[in-house]
Coordinates of C-alpha atoms in Angstrom, one line a residue:
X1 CA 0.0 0.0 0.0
X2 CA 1.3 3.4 -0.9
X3 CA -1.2 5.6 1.3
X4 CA -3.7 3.0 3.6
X5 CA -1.0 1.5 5.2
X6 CA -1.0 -0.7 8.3
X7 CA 0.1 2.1 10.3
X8 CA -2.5 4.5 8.8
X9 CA -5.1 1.7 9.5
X10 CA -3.6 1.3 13.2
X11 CA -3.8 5.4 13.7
X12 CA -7.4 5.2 12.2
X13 CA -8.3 2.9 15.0
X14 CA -6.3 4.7 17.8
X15 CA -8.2 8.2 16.7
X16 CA -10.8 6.1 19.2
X17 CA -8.8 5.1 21.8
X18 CA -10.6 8.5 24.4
X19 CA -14.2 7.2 23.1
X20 CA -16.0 6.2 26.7
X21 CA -13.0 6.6 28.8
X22 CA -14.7 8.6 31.9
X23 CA -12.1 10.3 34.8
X24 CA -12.0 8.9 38.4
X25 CA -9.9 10.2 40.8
X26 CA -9.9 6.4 41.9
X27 CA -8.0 5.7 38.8
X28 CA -5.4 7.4 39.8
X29 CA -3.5 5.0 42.3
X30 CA -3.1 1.2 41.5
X31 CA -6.0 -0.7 44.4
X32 CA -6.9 -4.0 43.7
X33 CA -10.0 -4.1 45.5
X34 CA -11.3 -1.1 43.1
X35 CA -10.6 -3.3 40.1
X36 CA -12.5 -6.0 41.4
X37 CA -15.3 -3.7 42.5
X38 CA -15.3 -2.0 39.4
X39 CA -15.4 -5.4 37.6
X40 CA -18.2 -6.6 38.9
X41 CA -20.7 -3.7 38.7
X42 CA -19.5 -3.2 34.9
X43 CA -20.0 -7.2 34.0
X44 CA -23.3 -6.3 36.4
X45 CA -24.1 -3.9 34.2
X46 CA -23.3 -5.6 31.2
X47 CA -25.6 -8.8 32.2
X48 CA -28.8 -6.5 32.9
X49 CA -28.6 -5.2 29.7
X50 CA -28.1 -8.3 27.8
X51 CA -31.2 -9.3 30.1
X52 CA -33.3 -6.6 28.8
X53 CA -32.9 -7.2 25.1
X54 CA -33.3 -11.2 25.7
X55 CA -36.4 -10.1 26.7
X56 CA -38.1 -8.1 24.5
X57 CA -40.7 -9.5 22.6
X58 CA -41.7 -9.2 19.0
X59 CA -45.0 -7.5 19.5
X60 CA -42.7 -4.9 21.0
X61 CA -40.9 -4.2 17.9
X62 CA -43.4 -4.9 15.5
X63 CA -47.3 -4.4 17.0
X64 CA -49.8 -6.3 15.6
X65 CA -52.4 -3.0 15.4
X66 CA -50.2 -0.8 12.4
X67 CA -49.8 2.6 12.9
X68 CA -48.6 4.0 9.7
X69 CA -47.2 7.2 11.6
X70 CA -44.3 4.4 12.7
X71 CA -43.6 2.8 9.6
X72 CA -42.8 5.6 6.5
X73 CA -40.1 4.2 4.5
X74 CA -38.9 8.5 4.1
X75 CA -39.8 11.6 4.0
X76 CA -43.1 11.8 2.5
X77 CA -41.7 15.4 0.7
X78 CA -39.3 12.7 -1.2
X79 CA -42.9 11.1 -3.2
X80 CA -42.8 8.4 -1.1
X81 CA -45.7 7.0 1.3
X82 CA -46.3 4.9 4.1
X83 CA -46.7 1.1 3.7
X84 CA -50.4 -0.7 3.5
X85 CA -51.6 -2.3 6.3
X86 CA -50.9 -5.7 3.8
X87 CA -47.6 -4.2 2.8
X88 CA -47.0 -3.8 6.8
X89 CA -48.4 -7.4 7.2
X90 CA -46.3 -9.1 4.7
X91 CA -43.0 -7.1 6.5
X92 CA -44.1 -8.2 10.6
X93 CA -44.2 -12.3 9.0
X94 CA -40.8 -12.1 7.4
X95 CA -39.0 -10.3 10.2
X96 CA -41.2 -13.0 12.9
X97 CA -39.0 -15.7 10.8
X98 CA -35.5 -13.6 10.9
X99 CA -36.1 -12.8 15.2
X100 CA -37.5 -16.3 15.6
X101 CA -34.2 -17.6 14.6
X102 CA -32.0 -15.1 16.4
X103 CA -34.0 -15.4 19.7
X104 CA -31.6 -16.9 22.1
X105 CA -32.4 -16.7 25.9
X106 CA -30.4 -15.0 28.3
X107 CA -27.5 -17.2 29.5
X108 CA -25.9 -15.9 32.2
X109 CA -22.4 -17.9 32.7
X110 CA -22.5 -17.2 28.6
X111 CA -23.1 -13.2 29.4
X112 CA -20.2 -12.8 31.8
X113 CA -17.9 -15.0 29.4
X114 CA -18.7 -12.0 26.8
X115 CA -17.9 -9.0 29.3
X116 CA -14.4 -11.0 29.9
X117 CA -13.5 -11.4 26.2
X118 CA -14.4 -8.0 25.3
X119 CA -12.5 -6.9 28.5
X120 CA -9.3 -9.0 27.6
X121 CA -9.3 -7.7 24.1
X122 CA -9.4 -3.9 25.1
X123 CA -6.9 -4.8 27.6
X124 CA -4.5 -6.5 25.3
X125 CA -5.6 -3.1 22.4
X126 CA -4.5 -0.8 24.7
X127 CA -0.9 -2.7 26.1
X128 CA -0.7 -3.0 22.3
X129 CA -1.7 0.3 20.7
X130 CA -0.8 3.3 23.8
X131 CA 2.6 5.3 23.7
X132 CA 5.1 4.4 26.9
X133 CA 4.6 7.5 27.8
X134 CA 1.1 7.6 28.5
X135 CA 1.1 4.1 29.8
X136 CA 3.6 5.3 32.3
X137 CA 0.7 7.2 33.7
X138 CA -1.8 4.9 34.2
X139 CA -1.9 3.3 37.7
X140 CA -3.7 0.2 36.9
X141 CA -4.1 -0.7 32.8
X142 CA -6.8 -3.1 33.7
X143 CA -8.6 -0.2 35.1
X144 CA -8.1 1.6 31.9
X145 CA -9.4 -1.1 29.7
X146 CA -12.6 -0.8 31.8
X147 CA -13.1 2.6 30.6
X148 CA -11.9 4.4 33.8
X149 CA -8.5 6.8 34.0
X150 CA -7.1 9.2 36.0
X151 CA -7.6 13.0 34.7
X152 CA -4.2 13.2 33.9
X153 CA -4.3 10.1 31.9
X154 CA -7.5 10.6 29.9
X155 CA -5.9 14.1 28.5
X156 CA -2.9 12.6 27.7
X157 CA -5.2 9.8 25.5
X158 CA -7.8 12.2 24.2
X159 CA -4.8 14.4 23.0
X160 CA -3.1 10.8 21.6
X161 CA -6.0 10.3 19.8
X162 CA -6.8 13.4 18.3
X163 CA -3.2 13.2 17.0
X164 CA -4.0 10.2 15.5
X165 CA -7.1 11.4 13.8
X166 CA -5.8 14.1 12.6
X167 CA -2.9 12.1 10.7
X168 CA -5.4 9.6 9.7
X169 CA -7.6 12.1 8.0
X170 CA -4.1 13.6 6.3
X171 CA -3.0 10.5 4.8
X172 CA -6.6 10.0 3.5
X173 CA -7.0 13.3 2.2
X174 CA -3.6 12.7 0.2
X175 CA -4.7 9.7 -0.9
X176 CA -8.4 11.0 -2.3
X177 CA -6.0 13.7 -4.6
X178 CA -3.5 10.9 -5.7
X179 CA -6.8 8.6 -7.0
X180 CA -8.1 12.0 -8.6
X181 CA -4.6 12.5 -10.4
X182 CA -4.7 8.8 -11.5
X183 CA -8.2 8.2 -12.0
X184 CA -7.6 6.3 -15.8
X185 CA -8.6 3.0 -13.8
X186 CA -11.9 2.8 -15.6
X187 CA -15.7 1.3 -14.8
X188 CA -13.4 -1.2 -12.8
X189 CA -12.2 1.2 -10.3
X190 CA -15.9 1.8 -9.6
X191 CA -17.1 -1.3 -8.4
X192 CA -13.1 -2.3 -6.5
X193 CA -13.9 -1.5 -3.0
X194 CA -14.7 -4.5 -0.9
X195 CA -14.3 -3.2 2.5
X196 CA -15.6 -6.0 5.6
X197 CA -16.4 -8.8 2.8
X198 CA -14.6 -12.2 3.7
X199 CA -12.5 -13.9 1.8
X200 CA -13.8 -17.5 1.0
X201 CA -11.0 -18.6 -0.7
X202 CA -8.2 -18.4 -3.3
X203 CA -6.8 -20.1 -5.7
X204 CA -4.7 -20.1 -8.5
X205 CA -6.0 -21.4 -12.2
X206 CA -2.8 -20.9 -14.4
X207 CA -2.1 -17.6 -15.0
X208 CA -5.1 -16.1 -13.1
X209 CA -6.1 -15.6 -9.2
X210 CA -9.3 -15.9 -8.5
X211 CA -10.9 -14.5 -5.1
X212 CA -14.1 -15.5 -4.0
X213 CA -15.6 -13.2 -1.0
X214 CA -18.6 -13.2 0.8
X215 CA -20.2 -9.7 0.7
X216 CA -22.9 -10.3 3.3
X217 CA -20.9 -7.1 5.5
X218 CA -20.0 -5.0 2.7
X219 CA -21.7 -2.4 0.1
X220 CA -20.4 -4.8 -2.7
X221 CA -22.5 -7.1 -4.4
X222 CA -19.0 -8.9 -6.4
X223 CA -18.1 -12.7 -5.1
X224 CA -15.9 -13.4 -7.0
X225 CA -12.6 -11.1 -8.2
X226 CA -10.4 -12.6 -11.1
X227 CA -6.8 -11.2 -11.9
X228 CA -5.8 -12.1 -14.9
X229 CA -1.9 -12.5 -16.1
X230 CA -1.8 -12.1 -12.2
X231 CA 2.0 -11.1 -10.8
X232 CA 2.1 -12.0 -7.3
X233 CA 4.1 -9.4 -5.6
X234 CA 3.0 -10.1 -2.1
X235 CA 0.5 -12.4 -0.6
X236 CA 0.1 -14.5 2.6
X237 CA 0.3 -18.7 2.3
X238 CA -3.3 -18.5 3.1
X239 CA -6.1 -16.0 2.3
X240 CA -9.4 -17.5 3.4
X241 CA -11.2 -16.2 7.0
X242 CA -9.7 -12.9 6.3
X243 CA -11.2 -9.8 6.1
X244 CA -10.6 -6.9 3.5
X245 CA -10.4 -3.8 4.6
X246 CA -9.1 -1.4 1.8
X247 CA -7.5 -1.1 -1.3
X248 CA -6.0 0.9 -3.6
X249 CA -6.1 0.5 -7.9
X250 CA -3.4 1.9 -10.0
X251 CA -3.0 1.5 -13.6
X252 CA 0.6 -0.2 -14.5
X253 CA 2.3 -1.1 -17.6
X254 CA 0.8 -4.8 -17.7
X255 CA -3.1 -3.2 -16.5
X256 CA -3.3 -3.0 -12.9
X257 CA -1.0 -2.6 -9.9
X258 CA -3.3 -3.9 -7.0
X259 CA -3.2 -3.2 -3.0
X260 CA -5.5 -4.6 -0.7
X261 CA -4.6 -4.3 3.1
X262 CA -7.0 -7.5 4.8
X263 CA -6.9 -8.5 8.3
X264 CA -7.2 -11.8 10.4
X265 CA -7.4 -12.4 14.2
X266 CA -6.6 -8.8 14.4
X267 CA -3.1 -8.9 12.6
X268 CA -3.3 -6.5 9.2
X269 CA -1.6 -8.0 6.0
X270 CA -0.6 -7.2 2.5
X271 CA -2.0 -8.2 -0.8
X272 CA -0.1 -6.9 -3.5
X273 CA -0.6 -7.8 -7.5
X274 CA 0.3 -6.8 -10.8
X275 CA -2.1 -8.5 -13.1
X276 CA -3.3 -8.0 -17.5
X277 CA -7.1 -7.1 -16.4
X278 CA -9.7 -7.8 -13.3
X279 CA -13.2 -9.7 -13.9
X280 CA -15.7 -8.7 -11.2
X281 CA -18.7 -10.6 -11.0

């Protein structure tokens, strides 16, 4: 990648590192029996919620008596109006099938396993992801990663994390002019953003690589991406589970110079190609 790099894509996500983060003066002095205290009423918290949306029902979200004040589908100033009461009908049966098959019911033991993932993954983010120097300030990182810090510490990350934003937005902005100066990629360039599709798999047919991704996440509606003449420049043993973030499309002398930065179990990787042409379909 010449612009969305890994470290761009790491600064991205650090630009939300002060989102939540609330000042204690608790926070400022390492106590153990805080953390535990703390722990609890969050993973309390946490369970009470996951409680309430267990149990909501489906009359809840979708009443059986239609009020067609509720259900416009916009702005009536745009032409449109509000559904029938068979339109509204037809709707409330396919979405009984969809939260029928979600409806799970509230597992405690399964609740509090949740809060401790989510906890151990901010935990390990922030270890991972915060300047020495600010971790130097921060009396208890475990505290931190439940969205608690000192005053001292929670400037010292909102002003990290404006920084990063603010170098994030750069880079992008640089890269928006660089793909207006070199905008010759064609009708393909349109449709060659595949951002949270999956890649199912990939495989190489002689002189072609061809993708196949799910795009149940993303905007895209391609499943399948064939490079033709393909180059391989840089590419990982193995492809499939990941997730494709962003790319970037030049034109080269053979077509097209690809670069796709993808991601699996949290770890950003290259994909980089020089290939004849690209089939989308």
């Amino acid at each position: 990648m010449r612009y969305l790099t890994k470290e761009w894509y790491r600064c991205m996500q650090n630009g939300g590192l002060d989102a939540g983060i609330r000042a204690s003066k608790k926070a400022a002095s390492f106590d153990e029996s805080y953390f535990r205290s703390l722990y609890a009423r969050l993973e309390r918290e946490w369970g009470e919620r996951e409680r309430d949306i267990a149990s909501v029902t489906f009359d809840e979200i979708y009443p059986e008596n239609y009020d067609p004040t509720q259900f416009t589908d916009v702005d009536d100033t745009e032409g449109f109006c509000p559904m029938t009461e068979a339109e509204y009908a037809e709707m409330r049966e396919m979405a009984r099938a969809a939260f029928d098959a979600d409806r799970t019911a509230f597992d405690e033991a399964g609740s509090k396993a949740v809060f401790a993932s989510v906890y151990r993954e901010n935990l390990a983010m922030l270890r991972r992801d915060l300047p020495q120097s600010i971790r130097g300030i921060v009396a208890d990182m475990r505290v931190l990663a439940l969205g608690v810090a000192s005053s001292e510490a929670k400037s010292a990350i909102a002003k990290y994390a404006r920084e990063c934003r603010r170098m994030a937005e750069r880079t992008l902005a640089e890269y928006d002019r660089a793909a207006k100066r070199i905008s010759d990629v064609g009708e393909i360039g349109e449709r060659f953003s595949f951002h949270d599709a999956r890649v199912i798999s990939c495989r190489q047919r002689g002189k072609n690589l061809v993708i196949s991704i799910d795009p149940s996440q993303s905007l895209t509606d391609v499943t399948r991406i064939v490079f033709s003449g393909v180059r391989v420049i840089e590419k990982p043993s193995r492809l499939a589970g990941a997730v494709w973030l962003y790319e970037e499309l030049y034109r080269s002398e053979r077509g097209f110079e690809v670069h796709a930065l993808l991601e699996r179990a949290g770890e950003p990787f290259y994909l980089t190609l020089d290939c004849e042409a690209i089939a989308l379909s």
